[in-house]
Amino acid sequence: MLRPLATPALAVAGILALAGCSGSDAATAKFPTWQNTEVNAVSRMTTAGGVVATTSMKPDGTLETVALSLADGKKLWAYPATMAGRLPGMGVSAPAIVETGKDQAVVVAVDPTKKGRWNATLIARDARSGQQKWTRPVHSTFGPQRCGPYVCLSEHTALSSARVVVLDPGTGKTMWKLPGIAEVEWSDPTRVLMLRLASNPMVESYELKSGKLQWQQPVSQALGPGLDLSGGWAFGATGDNLIGYIAPYTNPQTKQVSTFGLFSIKISDGTINWMRPSVVRVYPSGSPGLAPVVRPVDQQGSYGGFARLDSESGRVVGQITAAQVPGSGWWLAFPEQMDKLGFLKHNTKGTAFDLGSGQAVSVDDQHGWSFCVTDPKPLPLRAQAPGFYSIAALCQYDLATGKRIDDASAPPAWFTGSQNGWRLWRDDKGAVHAVNDRTSTEPGMYG
């Protein structure tokens, strides 16, 4: 089975976000590791300045922004949080955290304080102390994002005056702005790449200091006409390339399937490096920028086999054919290195293949990581539209028995990603876990 989900930043209809568990406890004892069970993290986690920030759901269904120390996982502070205008398929918004100096950062999140025509308030707080730095009234937003040394905020998203503003993290001052709605897909200290959410979606590069447009590339140049972002998308970077995935969307009126596929753009000038139209990304799997695994889909809607692509070139580096795919009732499971492809069948024997050779391998000694929950329930959030889910997490399984391995270590790096050696994940109860195993910085499944 496929998990038909990108990491959507916009979702209109028919998008299933993922929930899950990780049953993982501390990783190997020789590495610094911690867990915090005080929180129920339902969003992604963001880090900067030695602080981890996430959105947690309280027992009464309300949300709060929580800051934890990256060194030991201790809670630094928590304040109420909300979402104002975010769409359910996007998942619960995470706080933005931006470094402002050595070991200094601010956490920016949407607070439920209403005033007049404003539905909420954007509040920036010192990452360590939680002291309020500045505020900005909000009508509707998809939430703040870090963009290089600044904060990018989509605002008035429910109005015709929708725009993106780029804010100074220390003062909240507007540096520059763009009309319309866009999402940050990549940034460094000098430039930001955004996906413009429009009928003709574009990837655009802006100079961060001035807001000057450096280049723009229509996604249709890579994948063709007929795009619809309602199915969701995901991006990841490797070296000087940004790899993007646009998921298919079936129009409920026409039953037509939108254009979809994977493509790569050069960060420096917007040149298209390669394209793989009519493939769907599978889940779980690595970031599009690190280890994309896809299935081709023909014009009749039939799925082919599975292929792992090289994100630099787009070439197939391992695959199994459609004829090798077992019948039904399975979930994908990958080992630590994603060198094998497992088909997990819960509580019974599964199958596995070597991705390099395409040959079947014995499952007697094969373990694989897959979703802990295959029928996630929406979060019981108070005063929010229904349909929000926690981010997914993985459990390890024995493919020979289909049973979960309860004493598993940390989920693999292709799932968690890593930043400055630290890897973070949530377990089945929303507790936050971390290990510093000195893994090189790389994106995870969620970018």
PDB file of N, CA, C and O in Angstrom, residues 234-297:
ATOM      1  N   ALA A 234       6.217  18.311  -1.439  1.00  0.00           N
ATOM      2  CA  ALA A 234       7.336  18.248  -0.495  1.00  0.00           C
ATOM      3  C   ALA A 234       8.602  18.654  -1.233  1.00  0.00           C
ATOM      4  O   ALA A 234       8.743  18.396  -2.433  1.00  0.00           O
ATOM      5  N   PHE A 235       9.531  19.290  -0.502  1.00  0.00           N
ATOM      6  CA  PHE A 235      10.813  19.699  -1.066  1.00  0.00           C
ATOM      7  C   PHE A 235      11.946  19.303  -0.138  1.00  0.00           C
ATOM      8  O   PHE A 235      11.767  19.181   1.071  1.00  0.00           O
ATOM      9  N   GLY A 236      13.106  19.115  -0.704  1.00  0.00           N
ATOM     10  CA  GLY A 236      14.317  18.855   0.062  1.00  0.00           C
ATOM     11  C   GLY A 236      15.512  19.269  -0.776  1.00  0.00           C
ATOM     12  O   GLY A 236      15.441  19.268  -2.012  1.00  0.00           O
ATOM     13  N   ALA A 237      16.599  19.625  -0.138  1.00  0.00           N
ATOM     14  CA  ALA A 237      17.774  20.105  -0.862  1.00  0.00           C
ATOM     15  C   ALA A 237      18.952  19.168  -0.684  1.00  0.00           C
ATOM     16  O   ALA A 237      19.115  18.538   0.366  1.00  0.00           O
ATOM     17  N   THR A 238      19.771  19.072  -1.724  1.00  0.00           N
ATOM     18  CA  THR A 238      21.041  18.372  -1.642  1.00  0.00           C
ATOM     19  C   THR A 238      22.065  19.184  -2.421  1.00  0.00           C
ATOM     20  O   THR A 238      21.867  19.474  -3.601  1.00  0.00           O
ATOM     21  N   GLY A 239      23.126  19.604  -1.749  1.00  0.00           N
ATOM     22  CA  GLY A 239      24.134  20.424  -2.418  1.00  0.00           C
ATOM     23  C   GLY A 239      23.530  21.705  -2.966  1.00  0.00           C
ATOM     24  O   GLY A 239      22.868  22.455  -2.246  1.00  0.00           O
ATOM     25  N   ASP A 240      23.691  21.945  -4.264  1.00  0.00           N
ATOM     26  CA  ASP A 240      23.188  23.155  -4.900  1.00  0.00           C
ATOM     27  C   ASP A 240      21.855  22.905  -5.591  1.00  0.00           C
ATOM     28  O   ASP A 240      21.438  23.675  -6.438  1.00  0.00           O
ATOM     29  N   ASN A 241      21.165  21.831  -5.229  1.00  0.00           N
ATOM     30  CA  ASN A 241      19.923  21.491  -5.918  1.00  0.00           C
ATOM     31  C   ASN A 241      18.753  21.410  -4.949  1.00  0.00           C
ATOM     32  O   ASN A 241      18.896  20.940  -3.821  1.00  0.00           O
ATOM     33  N   LEU A 242      17.599  21.872  -5.418  1.00  0.00           N
ATOM     34  CA  LEU A 242      16.347  21.750  -4.680  1.00  0.00           C
ATOM     35  C   LEU A 242      15.488  20.727  -5.410  1.00  0.00           C
ATOM     36  O   LEU A 242      15.222  20.889  -6.609  1.00  0.00           O
ATOM     37  N   ILE A 243      15.097  19.674  -4.709  1.00  0.00           N
ATOM     38  CA  ILE A 243      14.276  18.626  -5.320  1.00  0.00           C
ATOM     39  C   ILE A 243      12.857  18.790  -4.815  1.00  0.00           C
ATOM     40  O   ILE A 243      12.613  18.880  -3.611  1.00  0.00           O
ATOM     41  N   GLY A 244      11.922  18.835  -5.749  1.00  0.00           N
ATOM     42  CA  GLY A 244      10.528  19.044  -5.391  1.00  0.00           C
ATOM     43  C   GLY A 244       9.653  17.900  -5.834  1.00  0.00           C
ATOM     44  O   GLY A 244       9.919  17.238  -6.843  1.00  0.00           O
ATOM     45  N   TYR A 245       8.602  17.649  -5.063  1.00  0.00           N
ATOM     46  CA  TYR A 245       7.613  16.630  -5.413  1.00  0.00           C
ATOM     47  C   TYR A 245       6.225  17.250  -5.364  1.00  0.00           C
ATOM     48  O   TYR A 245       5.853  17.877  -4.368  1.00  0.00           O
ATOM     49  N   ILE A 246       5.473  17.095  -6.438  1.00  0.00           N
ATOM     50  CA  ILE A 246       4.074  17.520  -6.480  1.00  0.00           C
ATOM     51  C   ILE A 246       3.224  16.267  -6.550  1.00  0.00           C
ATOM     52  O   ILE A 246       3.388  15.435  -7.446  1.00  0.00           O
ATOM     53  N   ALA A 247       2.313  16.112  -5.593  1.00  0.00           N
ATOM     54  CA  ALA A 247       1.486  14.906  -5.506  1.00  0.00           C
ATOM     55  C   ALA A 247       0.268  15.019  -6.421  1.00  0.00           C
ATOM     56  O   ALA A 247      -0.183  16.130  -6.739  1.00  0.00           O
ATOM     57  N   PRO A 248      -0.282  13.884  -6.855  1.00  0.00           N
ATOM     58  CA  PRO A 248      -1.481  13.927  -7.698  1.00  0.00           C
ATOM     59  C   PRO A 248      -2.716  14.329  -6.901  1.00  0.00           C
ATOM     60  O   PRO A 248      -2.789  14.107  -5.699  1.00  0.00           O
ATOM     61  N   TYR A 249      -3.683  14.899  -7.600  1.00  0.00           N
ATOM     62  CA  TYR A 249      -4.954  15.275  -6.992  1.00  0.00           C
ATOM     63  C   TYR A 249      -6.062  14.954  -7.981  1.00  0.00           C
ATOM     64  O   TYR A 249      -6.002  15.348  -9.150  1.00  0.00           O
ATOM     65  N   THR A 250      -7.064  14.228  -7.521  1.00  0.00           N
ATOM     66  CA  THR A 250      -8.189  13.888  -8.384  1.00  0.00           C
ATOM     67  C   THR A 250      -9.313  14.888  -8.161  1.00  0.00           C
ATOM     68  O   THR A 250      -9.851  14.997  -7.053  1.00  0.00           O
ATOM     69  N   ASN A 251      -9.672  15.610  -9.215  1.00  0.00           N
ATOM     70  CA  ASN A 251     -10.752  16.591  -9.127  1.00  0.00           C
ATOM     71  C   ASN A 251     -12.067  15.854  -8.907  1.00  0.00           C
ATOM     72  O   ASN A 251     -12.434  14.982  -9.692  1.00  0.00           O
ATOM     73  N   PRO A 252     -12.796  16.167  -7.818  1.00  0.00           N
ATOM     74  CA  PRO A 252     -14.022  15.410  -7.516  1.00  0.00           C
ATOM     75  C   PRO A 252     -15.116  15.593  -8.562  1.00  0.00           C
ATOM     76  O   PRO A 252     -15.983  14.731  -8.713  1.00  0.00           O
ATOM     77  N   GLN A 253     -15.099  16.713  -9.284  1.00  0.00           N
ATOM     78  CA  GLN A 253     -16.119  16.951 -10.307  1.00  0.00           C
ATOM     79  C   GLN A 253     -15.773  16.242 -11.620  1.00  0.00           C
ATOM     80  O   GLN A 253     -16.573  15.509 -12.185  1.00  0.00           O
ATOM     81  N   THR A 254     -14.544  16.455 -12.093  1.00  0.00           N
ATOM     82  CA  THR A 254     -14.173  15.931 -13.408  1.00  0.00           C
ATOM     83  C   THR A 254     -13.556  14.537 -13.345  1.00  0.00           C
ATOM     84  O   THR A 254     -13.431  13.870 -14.367  1.00  0.00           O
ATOM     85  N   LYS A 255     -13.140  14.113 -12.141  1.00  0.00           N
ATOM     86  CA  LYS A 255     -12.427  12.842 -11.940  1.00  0.00           C
ATOM     87  C   LYS A 255     -11.065  12.819 -12.635  1.00  0.00           C
ATOM     88  O   LYS A 255     -10.426  11.780 -12.727  1.00  0.00           O
ATOM     89  N   GLN A 256     -10.631  13.970 -13.123  1.00  0.00           N
ATOM     90  CA  GLN A 256      -9.326  14.062 -13.770  1.00  0.00           C
ATOM     91  C   GLN A 256      -8.224  14.131 -12.720  1.00  0.00           C
ATOM     92  O   GLN A 256      -8.368  14.797 -11.692  1.00  0.00           O
ATOM     93  N   VAL A 257      -7.112  13.453 -12.991  1.00  0.00           N
ATOM     94  CA  VAL A 257      -5.964  13.473 -12.091  1.00  0.00           C
ATOM     95  C   VAL A 257      -4.997  14.559 -12.545  1.00  0.00           C
ATOM     96  O   VAL A 257      -4.674  14.659 -13.735  1.00  0.00           O
ATOM     97  N   SER A 258      -4.547  15.369 -11.601  1.00  0.00           N
ATOM     98  CA  SER A 258      -3.645  16.466 -11.936  1.00  0.00           C
ATOM     99  C   SER A 258      -2.248  15.946 -12.276  1.00  0.00           C
ATOM    100  O   SER A 258      -1.901  14.796 -12.006  1.00  0.00           O
ATOM    101  N   THR A 259      -1.443  16.818 -12.857  1.00  0.00           N
ATOM    102  CA  THR A 259      -0.047  16.511 -13.162  1.00  0.00           C
ATOM    103  C   THR A 259       0.734  16.303 -11.863  1.00  0.00           C
ATOM    104  O   THR A 259       0.508  17.014 -10.885  1.00  0.00           O
ATOM    105  N   PHE A 260       1.655  15.342 -11.863  1.00  0.00           N
ATOM    106  CA  PHE A 260       2.422  15.077 -10.652  1.00  0.00           C
ATOM    107  C   PHE A 260       3.790  14.538 -11.014  1.00  0.00           C
ATOM    108  O   PHE A 260       4.047  14.142 -12.157  1.00  0.00           O
ATOM    109  N   GLY A 261       4.683  14.532 -10.044  1.00  0.00           N
ATOM    110  CA  GLY A 261       6.013  13.986 -10.275  1.00  0.00           C
ATOM    111  C   GLY A 261       7.078  14.673  -9.455  1.00  0.00           C
ATOM    112  O   GLY A 261       6.796  15.490  -8.567  1.00  0.00           O
ATOM    113  N   LEU A 262       8.325  14.340  -9.775  1.00  0.00           N
ATOM    114  CA  LEU A 262       9.503  14.795  -9.046  1.00  0.00           C
ATOM    115  C   LEU A 262      10.394  15.572 -10.007  1.00  0.00           C
ATOM    116  O   LEU A 262      10.478  15.245 -11.190  1.00  0.00           O
ATOM    117  N   PHE A 263      11.061  16.603  -9.491  1.00  0.00           N
ATOM    118  CA  PHE A 263      11.949  17.389 -10.354  1.00  0.00           C
ATOM    119  C   PHE A 263      13.043  18.029  -9.510  1.00  0.00           C
ATOM    120  O   PHE A 263      12.927  18.136  -8.290  1.00  0.00           O
ATOM    121  N   SER A 264      14.104  18.477 -10.184  1.00  0.00           N
ATOM    122  CA  SER A 264      15.234  19.102  -9.498  1.00  0.00           C
ATOM    123  C   SER A 264      15.570  20.429 -10.165  1.00  0.00           C
ATOM    124  O   SER A 264      15.600  20.533 -11.390  1.00  0.00           O
ATOM    125  N   ILE A 265      15.812  21.439  -9.325  1.00  0.00           N
ATOM    126  CA  ILE A 265      16.154  22.789  -9.795  1.00  0.00           C
ATOM    127  C   ILE A 265      17.482  23.205  -9.173  1.00  0.00           C
ATOM    128  O   ILE A 265      17.727  22.953  -7.984  1.00  0.00           O
ATOM    129  N   LYS A 266      18.322  23.843  -9.951  1.00  0.00           N
ATOM    130  CA  LYS A 266      19.587  24.362  -9.423  1.00  0.00           C
ATOM    131  C   LYS A 266      19.299  25.597  -8.574  1.00  0.00           C
ATOM    132  O   LYS A 266      18.662  26.557  -9.026  1.00  0.00           O
ATOM    133  N   ILE A 267      19.757  25.574  -7.328  1.00  0.00           N
ATOM    134  CA  ILE A 267      19.471  26.668  -6.401  1.00  0.00           C
ATOM    135  C   ILE A 267      20.063  27.994  -6.891  1.00  0.00           C
ATOM    136  O   ILE A 267      19.457  29.053  -6.732  1.00  0.00           O
ATOM    137  N   SER A 268      21.220  27.948  -7.519  1.00  0.00           N
ATOM    138  CA  SER A 268      21.915  29.182  -7.891  1.00  0.00           C
ATOM    139  C   SER A 268      21.219  29.965  -9.001  1.00  0.00           C
ATOM    140  O   SER A 268      21.217  31.200  -8.980  1.00  0.00           O
ATOM    141  N   ASP A 269      20.600  29.266  -9.970  1.00  0.00           N
ATOM    142  CA  ASP A 269      20.021  30.012 -11.090  1.00  0.00           C
ATOM    143  C   ASP A 269      18.656  29.519 -11.553  1.00  0.00           C
ATOM    144  O   ASP A 269      18.102  30.047 -12.518  1.00  0.00           O
ATOM    145  N   GLY A 270      18.093  28.492 -10.920  1.00  0.00           N
ATOM    146  CA  GLY A 270      16.755  28.022 -11.291  1.00  0.00           C
ATOM    147  C   GLY A 270      16.716  27.078 -12.470  1.00  0.00           C
ATOM    148  O   GLY A 270      15.630  26.679 -12.911  1.00  0.00           O
ATOM    149  N   THR A 271      17.870  26.693 -13.000  1.00  0.00           N
ATOM    150  CA  THR A 271      17.903  25.754 -14.113  1.00  0.00           C
ATOM    151  C   THR A 271      17.314  24.409 -13.693  1.00  0.00           C
ATOM    152  O   THR A 271      17.583  23.922 -12.595  1.00  0.00           O
ATOM    153  N   ILE A 272      16.521  23.804 -14.554  1.00  0.00           N
ATOM    154  CA  ILE A 272      15.983  22.474 -14.272  1.00  0.00           C
ATOM    155  C   ILE A 272      17.059  21.435 -14.564  1.00  0.00           C
ATOM    156  O   ILE A 272      17.587  21.355 -15.676  1.00  0.00           O
ATOM    157  N   ASN A 273      17.404  20.644 -13.548  1.00  0.00           N
ATOM    158  CA  ASN A 273      18.428  19.613 -13.696  1.00  0.00           C
ATOM    159  C   ASN A 273      17.869  18.328 -14.288  1.00  0.00           C
ATOM    160  O   ASN A 273      18.442  17.746 -15.200  1.00  0.00           O
ATOM    161  N   TRP A 274      16.757  17.868 -13.730  1.00  0.00           N
ATOM    162  CA  TRP A 274      16.123  16.648 -14.223  1.00  0.00           C
ATOM    163  C   TRP A 274      14.677  16.633 -13.795  1.00  0.00           C
ATOM    164  O   TRP A 274      14.260  17.406 -12.941  1.00  0.00           O
ATOM    165  N   MET A 275      13.908  15.759 -14.416  1.00  0.00           N
ATOM    166  CA  MET A 275      12.490  15.658 -14.093  1.00  0.00           C
ATOM    167  C   MET A 275      12.050  14.201 -14.192  1.00  0.00           C
ATOM    168  O   MET A 275      12.579  13.428 -15.005  1.00  0.00           O
ATOM    169  N   ARG A 276      11.135  13.828 -13.326  1.00  0.00           N
ATOM    170  CA  ARG A 276      10.552  12.486 -13.328  1.00  0.00           C
ATOM    171  C   ARG A 276       9.035  12.639 -13.223  1.00  0.00           C
ATOM    172  O   ARG A 276       8.456  12.504 -12.142  1.00  0.00           O
ATOM    173  N   PRO A 277       8.379  12.953 -14.334  1.00  0.00           N
ATOM    174  CA  PRO A 277       6.916  13.106 -14.279  1.00  0.00           C
ATOM    175  C   PRO A 277       6.228  11.768 -14.058  1.00  0.00           C
ATOM    176  O   PRO A 277       6.792  10.692 -14.318  1.00  0.00           O
ATOM    177  N   SER A 278       5.013  11.836 -13.546  1.00  0.00           N
ATOM    178  CA  SER A 278       4.140  10.663 -13.369  1.00  0.00           C
ATOM    179  C   SER A 278       4.727   9.602 -12.457  1.00  0.00           C
ATOM    180  O   SER A 278       4.564   8.402 -12.683  1.00  0.00           O
ATOM    181  N   VAL A 279       5.429  10.033 -11.408  1.00  0.00           N
ATOM    182  CA  VAL A 279       5.815   9.118 -10.343  1.00  0.00           C
ATOM    183  C   VAL A 279       5.256   9.655  -9.032  1.00  0.00           C
ATOM    184  O   VAL A 279       5.142  10.862  -8.841  1.00  0.00           O
ATOM    185  N   VAL A 280       4.877   8.746  -8.140  1.00  0.00           N
ATOM    186  CA  VAL A 280       4.406   9.153  -6.816  1.00  0.00           C
ATOM    187  C   VAL A 280       5.457   8.792  -5.788  1.00  0.00           C
ATOM    188  O   VAL A 280       6.123   7.757  -5.888  1.00  0.00           O
ATOM    189  N   ARG A 281       5.633   9.669  -4.827  1.00  0.00           N
ATOM    190  CA  ARG A 281       6.541   9.411  -3.712  1.00  0.00           C
ATOM    191  C   ARG A 281       5.868   8.428  -2.764  1.00  0.00           C
ATOM    192  O   ARG A 281       4.644   8.493  -2.554  1.00  0.00           O
ATOM    193  N   VAL A 282       6.631   7.511  -2.192  1.00  0.00           N
ATOM    194  CA  VAL A 282       6.047   6.527  -1.285  1.00  0.00           C
ATOM    195  C   VAL A 282       6.443   6.842   0.154  1.00  0.00           C
ATOM    196  O   VAL A 282       7.417   7.559   0.403  1.00  0.00           O
ATOM    197  N   TYR A 283       5.675   6.283   1.088  1.00  0.00           N
ATOM    198  CA  TYR A 283       5.863   6.571   2.505  1.00  0.00           C
ATOM    199  C   TYR A 283       5.844   5.293   3.310  1.00  0.00           C
ATOM    200  O   TYR A 283       5.032   4.413   3.020  1.00  0.00           O
ATOM    201  N   PRO A 284       6.708   5.176   4.334  1.00  0.00           N
ATOM    202  CA  PRO A 284       7.733   6.166   4.677  1.00  0.00           C
ATOM    203  C   PRO A 284       8.888   6.106   3.682  1.00  0.00           C
ATOM    204  O   PRO A 284       9.089   5.104   3.008  1.00  0.00           O
ATOM    205  N   SER A 285       9.637   7.185   3.610  1.00  0.00           N
ATOM    206  CA  SER A 285      10.844   7.222   2.780  1.00  0.00           C
ATOM    207  C   SER A 285      11.627   8.464   3.170  1.00  0.00           C
ATOM    208  O   SER A 285      11.163   9.259   3.983  1.00  0.00           O
ATOM    209  N   GLY A 286      12.796   8.646   2.572  1.00  0.00           N
ATOM    210  CA  GLY A 286      13.614   9.796   2.905  1.00  0.00           C
ATOM    211  C   GLY A 286      13.105  11.074   2.271  1.00  0.00           C
ATOM    212  O   GLY A 286      12.138  11.078   1.498  1.00  0.00           O
ATOM    213  N   SER A 287      13.741  12.175   2.597  1.00  0.00           N
ATOM    214  CA  SER A 287      13.431  13.462   1.975  1.00  0.00           C
ATOM    215  C   SER A 287      13.639  13.376   0.469  1.00  0.00           C
ATOM    216  O   SER A 287      14.518  12.651  -0.005  1.00  0.00           O
ATOM    217  N   PRO A 288      12.849  14.119  -0.325  1.00  0.00           N
ATOM    218  CA  PRO A 288      13.112  14.169  -1.766  1.00  0.00           C
ATOM    219  C   PRO A 288      14.550  14.591  -2.070  1.00  0.00           C
ATOM    220  O   PRO A 288      15.104  14.212  -3.099  1.00  0.00           O
ATOM    221  N   GLY A 289      15.153  15.359  -1.161  1.00  0.00           N
ATOM    222  CA  GLY A 289      16.511  15.821  -1.379  1.00  0.00           C
ATOM    223  C   GLY A 289      17.581  14.837  -0.967  1.00  0.00           C
ATOM    224  O   GLY A 289      18.766  15.078  -1.177  1.00  0.00           O
ATOM    225  N   LEU A 290      17.182  13.711  -0.374  1.00  0.00           N
ATOM    226  CA  LEU A 290      18.181  12.770   0.125  1.00  0.00           C
ATOM    227  C   LEU A 290      18.024  11.388  -0.488  1.00  0.00           C
ATOM    228  O   LEU A 290      18.962  10.839  -1.047  1.00  0.00           O
ATOM    229  N   ALA A 291      16.850  10.808  -0.403  1.00  0.00           N
ATOM    230  CA  ALA A 291      16.667   9.430  -0.855  1.00  0.00           C
ATOM    231  C   ALA A 291      15.234   9.215  -1.324  1.00  0.00           C
ATOM    232  O   ALA A 291      14.466   8.490  -0.696  1.00  0.00           O
ATOM    233  N   PRO A 292      14.846   9.839  -2.436  1.00  0.00           N
ATOM    234  CA  PRO A 292      13.465   9.655  -2.886  1.00  0.00           C
ATOM    235  C   PRO A 292      13.213   8.237  -3.391  1.00  0.00           C
ATOM    236  O   PRO A 292      14.009   7.677  -4.138  1.00  0.00           O
ATOM    237  N   VAL A 293      12.110   7.649  -2.942  1.00  0.00           N
ATOM    238  CA  VAL A 293      11.654   6.353  -3.433  1.00  0.00           C
ATOM    239  C   VAL A 293      10.280   6.580  -4.064  1.00  0.00           C
ATOM    240  O   VAL A 293       9.402   7.197  -3.455  1.00  0.00           O
ATOM    241  N   VAL A 294      10.105   6.094  -5.287  1.00  0.00           N
ATOM    242  CA  VAL A 294       8.902   6.434  -6.056  1.00  0.00           C
ATOM    243  C   VAL A 294       8.320   5.197  -6.734  1.00  0.00           C
ATOM    244  O   VAL A 294       8.971   4.160  -6.852  1.00  0.00           O
ATOM    245  N   ARG A 295       7.066   5.341  -7.180  1.00  0.00           N
ATOM    246  CA  ARG A 295       6.411   4.353  -8.046  1.00  0.00           C
ATOM    247  C   ARG A 295       5.898   5.067  -9.280  1.00  0.00           C
ATOM    248  O   ARG A 295       5.222   6.100  -9.175  1.00  0.00           O
ATOM    249  N   PRO A 296       6.166   4.550 -10.471  1.00  0.00           N
ATOM    250  CA  PRO A 296       5.576   5.138 -11.669  1.00  0.00           C
ATOM    251  C   PRO A 296       4.097   4.791 -11.763  1.00  0.00           C
ATOM    252  O   PRO A 296       3.664   3.730 -11.292  1.00  0.00           O
ATOM    253  N   VAL A 297       3.333   5.681 -12.353  1.00  0.00           N
ATOM    254  CA  VAL A 297       1.907   5.468 -12.569  1.00  0.00           C
ATOM    255  C   VAL A 297       1.615   5.718 -14.042  1.00  0.00           C
ATOM    256  O   VAL A 297       1.969   6.775 -14.572  1.00  0.00           O
TER     257      VAL A 297
END
